[in-house]
């Protein structure tokens, strides 16, 4: 018998760990977390639940089909929520191999093993089962300033090795629904921010550099636009899609909050001016430094979220101003977490990427 357990992949990363913490706070059922623990995976994110009997962590690679097959047979989950990925665009530009391996081959392995497992379930369990493919708005490509926001029918046009690998994974997931009727639902979400985000991404990097009196690198002219969503809102949307989303469908998730990178960094600096007036360099915005642009840098993303609003009644709860304040406070209050991620491999990445 399949039971109420769900399998999460990549649950030691930024969004996955927020999702697991929120799941256990809101839902009665158990979670198995399969994570390879790459540089981006941090079991410390889940320290608060390590003695919760509903939570089990397994270190493993989604490319390893034997591991997945055994896990599915042993734990008989009723759903797979698939976060595991290489997720940083700049790393995909410097070295795409891992992105193809994990995001494409890994998703394929997971889909194949899910199909085998699902085929052996009885009819009721089969129809209850879900494979939730957690994807990104970046698969839709780049918008000009006057373009309408992406909808679920916008044609895929990925521009970076990262977004191309996520697009390939989404196409595989779609094909498994179409060909085998595996109950897949896909979500495409905009830029997340919040606690536990690895400081290679713009928002945590800006917070850490600003508080440390280091230059805050802004690519190009700083006018690229992203649609920022607080991670807790994304996690809530995923729980809703898992519970009530229609199989074979995709759902856009976004913050209705388009901002230029310069606006984002200035907002962070303004919060820090208030909370940390004694930092080494104040005003913090004087640390903003324009640096060489990301190759192929997408100019603008924006999400039309009318479908999920109408069908599932979801909308973001946080405004950017409330979410960024919570986020800045979290980084200020979690120095031990920052010390732990600020290791040799992080410093090597920063040196290679920014020559800092
Ligand atoms: P992250 O980089 O913080 O975490 C990824 C996690 O996956 C890590 O714990 C890592 O150890 C694990 N992992 C990597 N390769 C693995 C493998 N081969 N096998 C098992 N585990 C592996 O990423 P994130 O920002 O939390 O993103 C999670 C998912 O959400 C990704 O699929 C990403 O494409 C998608 N997404 C992210 C955002 C965002 O703004 N961060 C927005 C939309 C969608
Ligand atoms: O849109 C969803 C995507 O958001 C996710 O699919 C990705 O996994 C996630 O990493 C994120 O991608 P971005 O490339 O948009 O995020 P990042 O934080 O790397 O960059 C945000 C913007 O800030 C982008 O326009 C590039 C710019 N930037 C980034 C860094 C790291 C800078 O100007 N300076 C920087 O140092």
GROMACS .gro file of C-alpha atoms and ligand atoms in nm:
model
  436
    1UNK     CA    1   0.000   0.000   0.000
    2UNK     CA    2   0.120   0.346  -0.079
    3UNK     CA    3   0.102   0.556   0.235
    4UNK     CA    4   0.077   0.922   0.316
    5UNK     CA    5   0.452   0.986   0.297
    6UNK     CA    6   0.589   1.220   0.032
    7UNK     CA    7   0.935   1.207  -0.123
    8UNK     CA    8   1.114   1.539  -0.164
    9UNK     CA    9   1.429   1.564  -0.375
   10UNK     CA   10   1.679   1.843  -0.309
   11UNK     CA   11   1.523   1.918   0.029
   12UNK     CA   12   1.849   2.040   0.183
   13UNK     CA   13   1.864   2.335  -0.058
   14UNK     CA   14   1.704   2.676  -0.025
   15UNK     CA   15   1.344   2.620  -0.136
   16UNK     CA   16   1.336   2.249  -0.049
   17UNK     CA   17   1.432   2.309   0.314
   18UNK     CA   18   1.176   2.589   0.351
   19UNK     CA   19   0.918   2.356   0.195
   20UNK     CA   20   0.997   2.071   0.437
   21UNK     CA   21   0.987   2.296   0.743
   22UNK     CA   22   0.651   2.437   0.637
   23UNK     CA   23   0.515   2.098   0.539
   24UNK     CA   24   0.585   1.951   0.881
   25UNK     CA   25   0.436   2.259   1.047
   26UNK     CA   26   0.109   2.232   0.849
   27UNK     CA   27   0.057   1.872   0.738
   28UNK     CA   28   0.031   1.550   0.938
   29UNK     CA   29   0.219   1.326   0.692
   30UNK     CA   30   0.586   1.227   0.675
   31UNK     CA   31   0.866   1.335   0.442
   32UNK     CA   32   1.164   1.152   0.298
   33UNK     CA   33   1.431   1.394   0.179
   34UNK     CA   34   1.670   1.261  -0.088
   35UNK     CA   35   1.957   1.503  -0.139
   36UNK     CA   36   2.307   1.460  -0.276
   37UNK     CA   37   2.440   1.744  -0.059
   38UNK     CA   38   2.624   1.937  -0.328
   39UNK     CA   39   2.779   2.269  -0.225
   40UNK     CA   40   2.419   2.405  -0.221
   41UNK     CA   41   2.277   2.138   0.010
   42UNK     CA   42   2.296   2.211   0.381
   43UNK     CA   43   2.148   1.967   0.636
   44UNK     CA   44   2.185   2.248   0.892
   45UNK     CA   45   1.882   2.414   0.727
   46UNK     CA   46   1.675   2.130   0.873
   47UNK     CA   47   1.832   2.116   1.219
   48UNK     CA   48   1.501   2.224   1.376
   49UNK     CA   49   1.329   1.901   1.269
   50UNK     CA   50   1.608   1.649   1.297
   51UNK     CA   51   1.438   1.466   1.583
   52UNK     CA   52   1.090   1.483   1.427
   53UNK     CA   53   0.987   1.122   1.364
   54UNK     CA   54   0.798   1.224   1.051
   55UNK     CA   55   1.124   1.333   0.883
   56UNK     CA   56   1.391   1.113   0.729
   57UNK     CA   57   1.701   1.226   0.540
   58UNK     CA   58   1.880   1.010   0.283
   59UNK     CA   59   2.196   1.126   0.112
   60UNK     CA   60   2.185   1.019  -0.252
   61UNK     CA   61   2.190   1.126  -0.615
   62UNK     CA   62   1.876   1.147  -0.829
   63UNK     CA   63   2.085   1.010  -1.117
   64UNK     CA   64   2.127   0.683  -0.925
   65UNK     CA   65   1.834   0.473  -1.039
   66UNK     CA   66   1.902   0.187  -0.797
   67UNK     CA   67   1.882   0.425  -0.504
   68UNK     CA   68   1.555   0.574  -0.626
   69UNK     CA   69   1.400   0.235  -0.705
   70UNK     CA   70   1.483   0.101  -0.361
   71UNK     CA   71   1.361   0.411  -0.188
   72UNK     CA   72   1.025   0.404  -0.369
   73UNK     CA   73   0.971   0.036  -0.290
   74UNK     CA   74   1.070   0.082   0.074
   75UNK     CA   75   0.879   0.399   0.160
   76UNK     CA   76   0.591   0.383  -0.095
   77UNK     CA   77   0.531   0.759  -0.114
   78UNK     CA   78   0.208   0.905  -0.247
   79UNK     CA   79   0.390   1.194  -0.415
   80UNK     CA   80   0.730   1.313  -0.534
   81UNK     CA   81   0.810   1.682  -0.505
   82UNK     CA   82   1.112   1.732  -0.727
   83UNK     CA   83   1.335   2.027  -0.630
   84UNK     CA   84   1.681   1.870  -0.679
   85UNK     CA   85   1.874   2.069  -0.936
   86UNK     CA   86   2.180   2.270  -1.010
   87UNK     CA   87   2.019   2.612  -0.978
   88UNK     CA   88   2.268   2.895  -1.029
   89UNK     CA   89   2.273   3.056  -1.374
   90UNK     CA   90   2.630   3.192  -1.340
   91UNK     CA   91   2.763   2.846  -1.253
   92UNK     CA   92   2.580   2.702  -1.556
   93UNK     CA   93   2.763   2.953  -1.775
   94UNK     CA   94   3.105   2.862  -1.632
   95UNK     CA   95   3.041   2.485  -1.634
   96UNK     CA   96   2.720   2.339  -1.773
   97UNK     CA   97   2.805   1.966  -1.728
   98UNK     CA   98   2.651   1.921  -1.383
   99UNK     CA   99   2.336   2.101  -1.500
  100UNK     CA  100   2.280   1.853  -1.782
  101UNK     CA  101   2.365   1.561  -1.557
  102UNK     CA  102   2.137   1.649  -1.265
  103UNK     CA  103   1.863   1.859  -1.422
  104UNK     CA  104   1.814   1.651  -1.738
  105UNK     CA  105   1.948   1.301  -1.668
  106UNK     CA  106   1.852   1.313  -1.301
  107UNK     CA  107   1.495   1.416  -1.379
  108UNK     CA  108   1.478   1.143  -1.642
  109UNK     CA  109   1.596   0.882  -1.387
  110UNK     CA  110   1.339   0.999  -1.137
  111UNK     CA  111   1.058   0.993  -1.393
  112UNK     CA  112   1.151   0.644  -1.510
  113UNK     CA  113   1.164   0.501  -1.160
  114UNK     CA  114   0.845   0.686  -1.067
  115UNK     CA  115   0.675   0.533  -1.370
  116UNK     CA  116   0.781   0.181  -1.272
  117UNK     CA  117   0.667   0.231  -0.914
  118UNK     CA  118   0.341   0.401  -1.012
  119UNK     CA  119   0.255   0.124  -1.262
  120UNK     CA  120   0.255  -0.125  -0.975
  121UNK     CA  121   0.006   0.071  -0.760
  122UNK     CA  122  -0.361  -0.019  -0.745
  123UNK     CA  123  -0.611   0.204  -0.928
  124UNK     CA  124  -0.698   0.427  -0.632
  125UNK     CA  125  -0.333   0.478  -0.541
  126UNK     CA  126  -0.249   0.545  -0.904
  127UNK     CA  127  -0.500   0.822  -0.935
  128UNK     CA  128  -0.392   0.978  -0.603
  129UNK     CA  129  -0.021   0.976  -0.691
  130UNK     CA  130   0.149   1.303  -0.797
  131UNK     CA  131   0.486   1.392  -0.950
  132UNK     CA  132   0.537   1.764  -0.888
  133UNK     CA  133   0.797   1.910  -1.123
  134UNK     CA  134   0.926   2.229  -0.961
  135UNK     CA  135   1.043   2.459  -1.237
  136UNK     CA  136   1.124   2.818  -1.316
  137UNK     CA  137   1.003   3.119  -1.516
  138UNK     CA  138   1.343   3.125  -1.690
  139UNK     CA  139   1.229   2.853  -1.934
  140UNK     CA  140   1.014   3.118  -2.106
  141UNK     CA  141   1.315   3.331  -2.203
  142UNK     CA  142   1.342   3.708  -2.178
  143UNK     CA  143   1.081   3.987  -2.207
  144UNK     CA  144   1.117   4.338  -2.351
  145UNK     CA  145   0.991   4.622  -2.127
  146UNK     CA  146   0.654   4.649  -2.305
  147UNK     CA  147   0.586   4.273  -2.338
  148UNK     CA  148   0.298   4.104  -2.157
  149UNK     CA  149   0.393   3.878  -1.865
  150UNK     CA  150   0.455   3.505  -1.924
  151UNK     CA  151   0.146   3.285  -1.917
  152UNK     CA  152   0.130   2.904  -1.901
  153UNK     CA  153   0.098   2.897  -2.281
  154UNK     CA  154   0.404   3.114  -2.351
  155UNK     CA  155   0.640   2.920  -2.574
  156UNK     CA  156   0.957   2.791  -2.407
  157UNK     CA  157   1.267   2.987  -2.517
  158UNK     CA  158   1.542   2.921  -2.259
  159UNK     CA  159   1.859   3.125  -2.294
  160UNK     CA  160   2.112   2.988  -2.042
  161UNK     CA  161   2.244   2.635  -1.994
  162UNK     CA  162   2.054   2.636  -1.661
  163UNK     CA  163   1.719   2.733  -1.811
  164UNK     CA  164   1.771   2.501  -2.110
  165UNK     CA  165   1.834   2.210  -1.873
  166UNK     CA  166   1.519   2.295  -1.672
  167UNK     CA  167   1.320   2.325  -1.996
  168UNK     CA  168   1.442   1.981  -2.104
  169UNK     CA  169   1.334   1.838  -1.768
  170UNK     CA  170   0.991   2.004  -1.797
  171UNK     CA  171   0.946   1.857  -2.146
  172UNK     CA  172   1.031   1.510  -2.016
  173UNK     CA  173   0.782   1.549  -1.731
  174UNK     CA  174   0.517   1.663  -1.978
  175UNK     CA  175   0.590   1.368  -2.206
  176UNK     CA  176   0.554   1.122  -1.916
  177UNK     CA  177   0.204   1.254  -1.852
  178UNK     CA  178   0.111   1.251  -2.220
  179UNK     CA  179   0.258   0.910  -2.305
  180UNK     CA  180   0.226   0.710  -1.984
  181UNK     CA  181  -0.038   0.913  -1.795
  182UNK     CA  182   0.203   0.950  -1.502
  183UNK     CA  183   0.018   1.212  -1.288
  184UNK     CA  184   0.257   1.502  -1.337
  185UNK     CA  185   0.189   1.863  -1.239
  186UNK     CA  186   0.445   2.134  -1.321
  187UNK     CA  187   0.496   2.470  -1.156
  188UNK     CA  188   0.699   2.756  -1.302
  189UNK     CA  189   0.802   3.008  -1.040
  190UNK     CA  190   0.975   3.344  -1.044
  191UNK     CA  191   1.278   3.449  -0.832
  192UNK     CA  192   1.254   3.342  -0.469
  193UNK     CA  193   1.419   3.508  -0.170
  194UNK     CA  194   1.415   3.440   0.203
  195UNK     CA  195   1.593   3.239   0.476
  196UNK     CA  196   1.851   2.972   0.385
  197UNK     CA  197   1.929   3.101   0.034
  198UNK     CA  198   2.290   3.027  -0.057
  199UNK     CA  199   2.483   3.356  -0.083
  200UNK     CA  200   2.581   3.314  -0.447
  201UNK     CA  201   2.237   3.456  -0.540
  202UNK     CA  202   2.180   3.832  -0.561
  203UNK     CA  203   1.982   3.901  -0.241
  204UNK     CA  204   2.186   3.710   0.021
  205UNK     CA  205   2.508   3.810  -0.152
  206UNK     CA  206   2.411   4.177  -0.134
  207UNK     CA  207   2.319   4.146   0.238
  208UNK     CA  208   2.647   3.975   0.326
  209UNK     CA  209   2.863   4.215   0.127
  210UNK     CA  210   2.681   4.524   0.253
  211UNK     CA  211   2.718   4.423   0.619
  212UNK     CA  212   3.082   4.329   0.564
  213UNK     CA  213   3.173   4.659   0.398
  214UNK     CA  214   3.245   4.483   0.067
  215UNK     CA  215   3.149   4.596  -0.284
  216UNK     CA  216   2.798   4.485  -0.389
  217UNK     CA  217   2.836   4.364  -0.749
  218UNK     CA  218   2.553   4.467  -0.983
  219UNK     CA  219   2.577   4.324  -1.334
  220UNK     CA  220   2.564   4.556  -1.636
  221UNK     CA  221   2.342   4.861  -1.588
  222UNK     CA  222   2.138   4.710  -1.303
  223UNK     CA  223   1.816   4.752  -1.502
  224UNK     CA  224   1.738   4.381  -1.550
  225UNK     CA  225   1.396   4.305  -1.405
  226UNK     CA  226   1.295   4.006  -1.192
  227UNK     CA  227   0.960   3.921  -1.029
  228UNK     CA  228   1.050   3.854  -0.663
  229UNK     CA  229   0.852   3.615  -0.443
  230UNK     CA  230   0.906   3.537  -0.074
  231UNK     CA  231   0.996   3.167  -0.044
  232UNK     CA  232   0.718   3.091   0.207
  233UNK     CA  233   0.463   3.203  -0.049
  234UNK     CA  234   0.615   2.969  -0.307
  235UNK     CA  235   0.600   2.678  -0.061
  236UNK     CA  236   0.235   2.747   0.014
  237UNK     CA  237   0.156   2.751  -0.358
  238UNK     CA  238   0.334   2.417  -0.402
  239UNK     CA  239   0.130   2.257  -0.122
  240UNK     CA  240  -0.188   2.380  -0.289
  241UNK     CA  241  -0.085   2.257  -0.632
  242UNK     CA  242   0.001   1.919  -0.484
  243UNK     CA  243  -0.337   1.897  -0.312
  244UNK     CA  244  -0.562   2.043  -0.578
  245UNK     CA  245  -0.371   2.102  -0.902
  246UNK     CA  246  -0.490   1.925  -1.217
  247UNK     CA  247  -0.258   1.660  -1.357
  248UNK     CA  248  -0.101   1.741  -1.691
  249UNK     CA  249  -0.135   2.115  -1.617
  250UNK     CA  250   0.128   2.376  -1.544
  251UNK     CA  251   0.084   2.664  -1.298
  252UNK     CA  252   0.274   2.992  -1.302
  253UNK     CA  253   0.371   3.121  -0.957
  254UNK     CA  254   0.503   3.474  -0.906
  255UNK     CA  255   0.516   3.770  -0.674
  256UNK     CA  256   0.339   4.034  -0.887
  257UNK     CA  257   0.646   4.230  -0.792
  258UNK     CA  258   0.870   4.338  -1.079
  259UNK     CA  259   1.181   4.526  -0.973
  260UNK     CA  260   1.511   4.617  -1.133
  261UNK     CA  261   1.819   4.469  -0.969
  262UNK     CA  262   1.927   4.818  -0.869
  263UNK     CA  263   1.594   4.876  -0.692
  264UNK     CA  264   1.633   4.546  -0.508
  265UNK     CA  265   1.986   4.621  -0.391
  266UNK     CA  266   1.891   4.975  -0.286
  267UNK     CA  267   1.594   4.839  -0.086
  268UNK     CA  268   1.828   4.601   0.099
  269UNK     CA  269   2.070   4.886   0.170
  270UNK     CA  270   1.789   5.104   0.306
  271UNK     CA  271   1.679   4.831   0.552
  272UNK     CA  272   2.041   4.785   0.659
  273UNK     CA  273   2.095   5.160   0.707
  274UNK     CA  274   1.813   5.142   0.961
  275UNK     CA  275   1.907   4.812   1.131
  276UNK     CA  276   2.286   4.841   1.114
  277UNK     CA  277   2.385   5.209   1.137
  278UNK     CA  278   2.728   5.112   1.275
  279UNK     CA  279   2.839   4.887   0.989
  280UNK     CA  280   3.186   4.953   0.841
  281UNK     CA  281   3.045   5.144   0.541
  282UNK     CA  282   2.727   5.352   0.572
  283UNK     CA  283   2.519   5.439   0.378
  284UNK     CA  284   2.535   5.081   0.253
  285UNK     CA  285   2.433   5.185  -0.100
  286UNK     CA  286   2.772   5.352  -0.143
  287UNK     CA  287   2.909   4.996  -0.177
  288UNK     CA  288   2.712   4.931  -0.499
  289UNK     CA  289   2.954   4.859  -0.781
  290UNK     CA  290   2.857   4.801  -1.145
  291UNK     CA  291   3.051   4.504  -1.280
  292UNK     CA  292   3.078   4.323  -1.611
  293UNK     CA  293   2.742   4.181  -1.726
  294UNK     CA  294   2.638   3.814  -1.719
  295UNK     CA  295   2.676   3.666  -2.070
  296UNK     CA  296   2.333   3.628  -2.235
  297UNK     CA  297   2.172   3.803  -1.936
  298UNK     CA  298   1.790   3.783  -1.963
  299UNK     CA  299   1.654   4.136  -1.947
  300UNK     CA  300   1.317   4.087  -1.785
  301UNK     CA  301   1.094   3.816  -1.635
  302UNK     CA  302   0.732   3.872  -1.531
  303UNK     CA  303   0.468   3.617  -1.441
  304UNK     CA  304   0.097   3.623  -1.513
  305UNK     CA  305  -0.048   3.427  -1.220
  306UNK     CA  306  -0.418   3.457  -1.309
  307UNK     CA  307  -0.455   3.080  -1.349
  308UNK     CA  308  -0.339   2.980  -1.001
  309UNK     CA  309  -0.530   3.274  -0.849
  310UNK     CA  310  -0.853   3.172  -1.020
  311UNK     CA  311  -0.827   2.794  -0.999
  312UNK     CA  312  -0.661   2.745  -0.662
  313UNK     CA  313  -0.723   3.075  -0.488
  314UNK     CA  314  -0.351   3.135  -0.423
  315UNK     CA  315  -0.187   3.475  -0.412
  316UNK     CA  316   0.133   3.597  -0.246
  317UNK     CA  317   0.092   3.703   0.118
  318UNK     CA  318   0.418   3.898   0.161
  319UNK     CA  319   0.488   4.233   0.001
  320UNK     CA  320   0.847   4.288  -0.104
  321UNK     CA  321   0.888   4.538   0.175
  322UNK     CA  322   0.770   4.292   0.446
  323UNK     CA  323   0.954   3.995   0.292
  324UNK     CA  324   1.287   4.170   0.246
  325UNK     CA  325   1.280   4.301   0.604
  326UNK     CA  326   1.223   3.945   0.734
  327UNK     CA  327   1.500   3.817   0.509
  328UNK     CA  328   1.756   4.080   0.611
  329UNK     CA  329   1.676   4.015   0.977
  330UNK     CA  330   1.717   3.640   0.926
  331UNK     CA  331   2.068   3.684   0.782
  332UNK     CA  332   2.163   3.925   1.061
  333UNK     CA  333   2.040   3.681   1.327
  334UNK     CA  334   2.196   3.365   1.180
  335UNK     CA  335   2.567   3.433   1.186
  336UNK     CA  336   2.652   3.068   1.260
  337UNK     CA  337   2.474   2.960   0.941
  338UNK     CA  338   2.669   3.223   0.746
  339UNK     CA  339   3.003   3.114   0.897
  340UNK     CA  340   2.927   2.754   0.798
  341UNK     CA  341   2.856   2.833   0.431
  342UNK     CA  342   3.139   3.084   0.405
  343UNK     CA  343   3.391   2.803   0.351
  344UNK     CA  344   3.674   2.741   0.108
  345UNK     CA  345   3.456   2.633  -0.181
  346UNK     CA  346   3.235   2.944  -0.148
  347UNK     CA  347   3.539   3.171  -0.136
  348UNK     CA  348   3.683   2.998  -0.444
  349UNK     CA  349   3.357   3.058  -0.633
  350UNK     CA  350   3.350   3.425  -0.535
  351UNK     CA  351   3.711   3.472  -0.640
  352UNK     CA  352   3.652   3.307  -0.978
  353UNK     CA  353   3.325   3.486  -1.052
  354UNK     CA  354   3.404   3.837  -0.931
  355UNK     CA  355   3.785   3.850  -0.901
  356UNK     CA  356   3.722   3.983  -0.548
  357LIG     P1  357   1.943   2.509  -0.442
  357LIG     O1  358   2.059   2.514  -0.535
  357LIG     O2  359   1.943   2.596  -0.321
  357LIG     O3  360   1.922   2.359  -0.390
  357LIG     C1  361   1.932   2.248  -0.475
  357LIG     C2  362   1.937   2.123  -0.388
  357LIG     O4  363   1.943   2.008  -0.476
  357LIG     C3  364   2.061   2.114  -0.299
  357LIG     O5  365   2.024   2.073  -0.169
  357LIG     C4  366   2.149   2.009  -0.366
  357LIG     O6  367   2.231   1.939  -0.276
  357LIG     C5  368   2.045   1.919  -0.429
  357LIG     N1  369   2.096   1.845  -0.544
  357LIG     C6  370   2.168   1.894  -0.649
  357LIG     N2  371   2.200   1.793  -0.733
  357LIG     C7  372   2.143   1.681  -0.683
  357LIG     C8  373   2.140   1.546  -0.727
  357LIG     N3  374   2.200   1.507  -0.839
  357LIG     N4  375   2.073   1.456  -0.653
  357LIG     C9  376   2.012   1.493  -0.536
  357LIG     N5  377   2.014   1.619  -0.489
  357LIG    C10  378   2.079   1.712  -0.563
  357LIG     O7  379   1.816   2.536  -0.532
  357LIG     P2  380   1.681   2.614  -0.498
  357LIG     O8  381   1.701   2.757  -0.522
  357LIG     O9  382   1.632   2.568  -0.368
  357LIG    O10  383   1.587   2.559  -0.615
  357LIG    C11  384   1.514   2.439  -0.597
  357LIG    C12  385   1.436   2.410  -0.724
  357LIG    O11  386   1.347   2.517  -0.751
  357LIG    C13  387   1.523   2.394  -0.847
  357LIG    O12  388   1.468   2.291  -0.926
  357LIG    C14  389   1.509   2.528  -0.919
  357LIG    O13  390   1.525   2.513  -1.057
  357LIG    C15  391   1.368   2.566  -0.883
  357LIG     N6  392   1.341   2.711  -0.878
  357LIG    C16  393   1.422   2.794  -0.804
  357LIG    C17  394   1.391   2.930  -0.797
  357LIG    C18  395   1.474   3.026  -0.715
  357LIG    O14  396   1.453   3.147  -0.721
  357LIG     N7  397   1.571   2.979  -0.636
  357LIG    C19  398   1.279   2.980  -0.865
  357LIG    C20  399   1.201   2.892  -0.940
  357LIG    C21  400   1.232   2.758  -0.944
  358LIG     O1  401   1.369   3.329  -1.209
  358LIG     C1  402   1.385   3.213  -1.132
  358LIG     C2  403   1.531   3.184  -1.115
  358LIG     O2  404   1.581   3.281  -1.024
  358LIG     C3  405   1.562   3.044  -1.066
  358LIG     O3  406   1.517   2.951  -1.162
  358LIG     C4  407   1.711   3.028  -1.041
  358LIG     O4  408   1.737   2.899  -0.986
  358LIG     C5  409   1.756   3.134  -0.944
  358LIG     O5  410   1.895   3.126  -0.927
  358LIG     C6  411   1.718   3.273  -0.996
  358LIG     O6  412   1.794   3.305  -1.114
  358LIG     P1  413   1.855   3.451  -1.139
  358LIG     O7  414   1.969   3.440  -1.231
  358LIG     O8  415   1.748   3.548  -1.174
  358LIG     O9  416   1.902   3.484  -0.987
  358LIG     P2  417   2.034   3.557  -0.931
  358LIG    O10  418   2.010   3.583  -0.786
  358LIG    O11  419   2.157   3.485  -0.970
  358LIG    O12  420   2.032   3.696  -1.008
  358LIG     C7  421   1.921   3.784  -0.994
  358LIG     C8  422   1.950   3.905  -1.082
  358LIG    O13  423   2.060   3.976  -1.024
  358LIG     C9  424   1.993   3.868  -1.222
  358LIG    O14  425   1.944   3.966  -1.313
  358LIG    C10  426   2.145   3.876  -1.218
  358LIG    C11  427   2.171   3.985  -1.115
  358LIG     N1  428   2.294   3.969  -1.035
  358LIG    C12  429   2.319   3.849  -0.977
  358LIG    C13  430   2.433   3.829  -0.901
  358LIG    C14  431   2.463   3.696  -0.840
  358LIG    C15  432   2.377   4.077  -1.015
  358LIG    O15  433   2.352   4.188  -1.067
  358LIG     N2  434   2.490   4.059  -0.941
  358LIG    C16  435   2.521   3.940  -0.884
  358LIG    O16  436   2.628   3.930  -0.818
   0.00000   0.00000   0.00000
